[in-house]
Short mmCIF file of C-alpha atoms in Angstrom, two decimals:
data_model
loop_
_atom_site.label_atom_id
_atom_site.label_comp_id
_atom_site.label_asym_id
_atom_site.label_seq_id
_atom_site.Cartn_x
_atom_site.Cartn_y
_atom_site.Cartn_z
CA GLN D 1 95.87 90.94 129.56
CA PHE D 2 96.41 92.63 126.19
CA CYS D 3 93.10 91.24 124.85
CA ALA D 4 91.16 92.18 128.00
CA ILE D 5 92.48 95.75 128.01
CA SER D 6 91.79 96.09 124.27
CA ARG D 7 88.14 95.26 124.96
CA ALA D 8 88.05 97.70 127.89
CA VAL D 9 89.17 100.59 125.66
CA GLY D 10 86.59 99.80 122.98
CA GLY D 11 88.67 97.65 120.62
CA THR D 12 88.91 93.96 119.90
CA ALA D 13 91.92 91.69 120.06
CA VAL D 14 91.92 88.07 118.94
CA VAL D 15 94.61 85.43 118.91
CA LEU D 16 95.02 83.78 115.53
CA GLY D 17 94.63 80.06 115.99
CA GLU D 18 97.17 77.57 114.71
CA GLY D 19 96.55 77.03 111.01
CA GLU D 20 93.93 79.79 110.92
CA ASP D 21 94.11 82.18 107.96
CA VAL D 22 94.29 85.87 108.84
CA ASN D 23 92.40 86.71 105.63
CA ALA D 24 89.51 84.49 106.75
CA VAL D 25 89.39 86.30 110.12
CA ILE D 26 89.26 89.69 108.38
CA ARG D 27 86.56 88.56 105.94
CA ARG D 28 84.53 86.96 108.73
CA THR D 29 84.76 90.15 110.82
CA TYR D 30 83.95 92.50 107.92
CA PRO D 31 81.88 90.41 105.47
CA ASP D 32 80.34 93.41 103.69
CA ALA D 33 83.57 95.36 103.16
CA MET D 34 84.10 96.16 99.49
CA ARG D 35 87.24 98.33 99.82
CA ILE D 36 90.03 96.79 101.88
CA ALA D 37 93.42 98.51 101.77
CA SER D 38 96.75 96.90 102.58
CA VAL D 39 100.36 96.98 101.45
CA LEU D 40 101.09 93.69 103.24
CA PRO D 41 101.85 90.91 100.76
CA ASP D 42 100.16 88.19 102.84
CA ILE D 43 96.81 90.03 102.89
CA SER D 44 95.08 88.49 99.88
CA CYS D 45 91.65 89.82 100.87
CA ALA D 46 92.83 93.40 100.20
CA THR D 47 91.12 94.93 97.19
CA PHE D 48 93.83 97.52 96.58
CA ASN D 49 97.28 98.71 97.63
CA PRO D 50 97.05 102.31 98.89
CA ASP D 51 100.66 102.96 97.93
CA MET D 52 99.60 102.55 94.29
CA VAL D 53 96.93 105.26 94.52
CA ASN D 54 97.98 108.45 92.71
CA ASP D 55 95.31 110.79 94.05
CA PRO D 56 94.69 110.71 97.83
CA LYS D 57 91.00 111.36 97.13
CA GLU D 58 90.85 107.78 95.84
CA LEU D 59 91.32 106.59 99.43
CA ASP D 60 87.91 108.03 100.30
CA GLY D 61 85.47 105.22 100.92
CA THR D 62 88.09 102.77 102.19
CA GLU D 63 86.20 100.63 104.65
CA VAL D 64 89.00 98.54 106.18
CA SER D 65 92.75 99.06 106.37
CA VAL D 66 95.09 96.24 107.33
CA ILE D 67 98.44 97.30 108.75
CA ARG D 68 101.24 95.79 110.81
CA GLY D 69 102.00 96.90 114.36
CA GLU D 70 105.48 96.61 115.80
CA ILE D 71 105.07 96.51 119.59
CA GLY D 72 102.04 95.85 121.78
CA VAL D 73 101.63 97.04 125.36
CA ALA D 74 99.73 94.79 127.77
CA GLU D 75 98.96 97.50 130.36
CA ASN D 76 96.90 99.66 127.98
CA GLY D 77 96.25 97.63 124.83
CA ALA D 78 98.30 100.05 122.72
CA VAL D 79 100.16 99.10 119.55
CA TRP D 80 103.12 101.03 118.13
CA ILE D 81 102.53 102.01 114.50
CA ALA D 82 105.58 103.31 112.64
CA GLN D 83 105.63 106.25 110.26
CA THR D 84 105.47 103.99 107.21
CA VAL D 85 101.67 103.70 107.56
CA LYS D 86 100.09 106.53 105.57
CA TYR D 87 96.38 105.90 105.90
CA ILE D 88 93.68 104.97 108.38
CA SER D 89 90.12 104.01 107.50
CA GLU D 90 86.88 103.72 109.45
CA LYS D 91 87.84 100.18 110.46
CA LEU D 92 91.45 99.36 111.25
CA VAL D 93 92.96 95.89 111.47
CA ILE D 94 96.39 95.70 113.08
CA LEU D 95 98.43 92.53 112.74
CA LEU D 96 100.78 92.08 115.70
CA ASP D 97 103.23 89.31 116.50
CA ARG D 98 102.08 88.04 119.90
CA ASN D 99 105.74 87.71 120.91
CA LYS D 100 106.13 91.49 120.54
CA ILE D 101 103.88 92.36 123.48
CA VAL D 102 105.61 94.01 126.43
CA ASP D 103 104.20 94.70 129.90
CA THR D 104 104.36 98.49 130.16
CA MET D 105 104.79 101.68 128.13
CA TYR D 106 108.20 102.03 129.76
CA ASP D 107 109.16 98.64 128.29
CA ALA D 108 107.81 99.69 124.88
CA TYR D 109 109.89 102.87 124.82
CA ARG D 110 112.96 100.85 125.83
CA GLU D 111 112.28 98.61 122.80
CA LEU D 112 112.07 101.67 120.57
CA ASP D 113 115.26 103.21 121.97
CA GLY D 114 117.95 103.27 119.32
CA GLN D 115 115.61 102.56 116.41
CA GLU D 116 115.61 105.02 113.56
CA TYR D 117 112.19 106.49 113.01
CA GLN D 118 110.93 110.01 112.47
CA PHE D 119 107.37 109.51 113.62
CA GLY D 120 105.09 106.87 115.00
CA THR D 121 102.07 106.56 117.25
CA PHE D 122 100.55 104.24 119.78
CA ILE D 123 96.97 103.26 118.97
CA SER D 124 94.82 101.81 121.73
CA GLY D 125 91.35 100.95 120.50
CA PRO D 126 89.20 103.21 118.34
CA SER D 127 89.62 106.96 118.29
CA LYS D 128 87.55 108.65 120.97
CA THR D 129 87.01 112.09 122.41
CA ALA D 130 84.65 113.59 124.97
CA ASP D 131 83.53 117.13 125.64
CA ILE D 132 83.12 118.85 128.98
CA GLU D 133 79.65 117.31 129.32
CA GLN D 134 81.31 113.89 128.94
CA ALA D 135 79.56 113.07 125.68
CA LEU D 136 81.81 110.35 124.23
CA VAL D 137 82.30 110.31 120.45
CA MET D 138 83.96 107.30 118.81
CA GLY D 139 85.95 107.72 115.62
CA ALA D 140 86.29 111.48 115.89
CA HIS D 141 89.95 111.61 114.88
CA GLY D 142 90.67 108.17 113.46
CA ALA D 143 89.29 104.66 113.16
CA ARG D 144 85.85 103.91 114.60
CA GLU D 145 86.75 100.25 115.06
CA VAL D 146 90.09 98.62 115.81
CA LEU D 147 90.75 94.89 115.58
CA VAL D 148 94.16 93.60 116.64
CA ILE D 149 94.96 90.13 115.34
CA LEU D 150 97.75 88.52 117.34
CA THR D 151 99.72 86.24 115.03
#
């Protein structure tokens, strides 16, 4: 259900196969990406660590960001992203443990209850907005593409 809803909201979700390398999936999905950002130690295809960038302007031109999600929600394809993530690029890859998917938003908030965090957000597919004439714009406020890789 999580994968189907992700597609319905404009994103993509794939289940990492047994023995499949997450770096190979990212490279296969974005073969032309020259600037891939990630702080995750197991992401060897990353070309730089954004936490090591001194000037935020250096993040301009980042094509793909690879981050870790904490909780997935089957009913709407949303993934909880904690405050520790400081950047989002045009294309966002979210790694999510497939065992961390709950049925509903209510279940997700119950999972978050008691955790210490100052800020976080649920991301469900690419950013989108529409005006009164219902002209849909993708990527207006965030990533234009979202790929969730279920590990």
